[in-house]
Amino acid sequence: MNEQQLSYREALRLAIEEAMNADERVFLLGEDVGNYGGCYAVSKGLSETFGPDRIVDTPLSESGFVGAGIGAAIGGMRPIVEIMTVNFSLLALDQIVNNAATIRHMSGNQISIPIVIRMATGAGKQLAAQHSHSLENWYAHVPGIKVLAPATVADARYMLSMALKDPNPVIFFEHVMLYNESDINPAPEDCPDMHSALVRQSGEDISLVTYGGSLPKALEAARQLAQQDVSVEVIDLRSLRPLDTKTIFESVNKTHRLLVVDEGWRTGSLAGELCALVAENCFWSLDAPPIRVCSEEVPIPYPKHLEDAVTPQVEKIVNAVLGLLNKETVS
C-alpha cells in the first residue's frame, strides 16, 4: 500500500498532468492558470512543464475563453477550462447552456464537445457574496452536460481523469474547503466510476444524502449521532447529473427517512429535486416527510460567524435528524 499523502489540490493536478502527458490534444486555459498556477494553485508548476501553448493564460473574459474551449473541442482538441469561481461562470452561461450542452443534439449526433469546465464553488473562505455561492443545481438542471462534484481525494484524482476521457461536456465542481484536504495516495479502484453515488457510511435509521463540501460535515454529524444511538446512512452523490437514483431509493427504502444536506439555497434547490424524487418513488416506504438542510436565503456574508450561520453546519444537521426522529435536539 502506498501511504504517501496526497491533497485534493494535488490530486487534481496529477489528473491534469497525466492527461496532458497521454494526449497532446489536452490543454488547460483560464485566468492565471500559467505563471500564477491558478487561483487555488491547482495548475502550479504545469506551465514550466508544458509551456504557454498548453497552459494558456486568458484575459478576464469567461464567455470568451469558455467559447474558445468549446470551439477547440469541436475542432478535435481536448480542452480543460478553469473558471475561478462558479459566480464568474455565469458570464459564460450562454456558451455552456446554449452551445456546449446543445451542439451534439442540434447536429444530429455529428459533433461532440469533449470539454471539461472546472470551477471552484461554495463558502467557507470568507470571500463574500461574489465568490462563495453554490450554484451546482443551475447546471444540474440542463440536459446535455454532465455535472460532477467530487468530495474526496480519490474522486478528485480519478473522476477528473474519467471526465477528461468523456466525449461530452462535463462541469466539474471543486468545493473551496476541500483543496487542502489530504488522504493516502489513492489507487484507481478507490474510484469505481464517475456516475454512481456511493454509500460512505452504512446505517439503519435515516438516509443522509449530500455531496461536495458538505460530505465531511455529514460524516461528522453521523459520528455524533451514533453517540446517541442514531444510525445514519451517508450517501455521497458525486454526480449531480445524471443522478444515481437507484442508490438513493434503495437507501430510503431501507431507512424510511431522508435528509438532504445541500449548500445551495433551499428555494429551487437540488435538495428539493431529491425530496420530490423520493416522494414520487418511495412514498409508501417513508415514515416521515423528506427534509432539507440548505443555506439561508441571503447572499453569503463575509464575516466568519455570519458565513457559518447561513450555511449548513454539523449542529444543524444533527438537530434536523433528531427532530425528524422526534428526539431531543442539541442546544
Short mmCIF file of C-alpha atoms in Angstrom, two decimals, residues 16-27 50 54 76-80 114 164-165:
data_model
loop_
_atom_site.label_atom_id
_atom_site.label_comp_id
_atom_site.label_asym_id
_atom_site.label_seq_id
_atom_site.Cartn_x
_atom_site.Cartn_y
_atom_site.Cartn_z
CA ILE A 16 -4.40 17.05 -15.45
CA GLU A 17 -0.71 16.24 -15.79
CA GLU A 18 -1.44 12.61 -16.59
CA ALA A 19 -3.96 13.56 -19.27
CA MET A 20 -1.58 16.08 -20.84
CA ASN A 21 1.25 13.55 -20.96
CA ALA A 22 -1.01 10.95 -22.53
CA ASP A 23 -2.68 13.12 -25.16
CA GLU A 24 -1.18 16.14 -26.92
CA ARG A 25 -4.66 17.43 -27.64
CA VAL A 26 -5.26 18.16 -23.95
CA PHE A 27 -4.56 21.72 -22.86
CA PHE A 50 4.11 22.05 -20.71
CA ARG A 54 -0.71 24.18 -23.49
CA GLY A 76 -10.76 17.89 -32.17
CA MET A 77 -8.85 19.19 -29.15
CA ARG A 78 -9.48 18.15 -25.50
CA PRO A 79 -9.62 21.44 -23.58
CA ILE A 80 -9.78 21.85 -19.82
CA PRO A 114 -15.24 16.85 -25.25
CA LEU A 164 -11.19 14.12 -19.40
CA LYS A 165 -11.90 10.98 -21.44
#
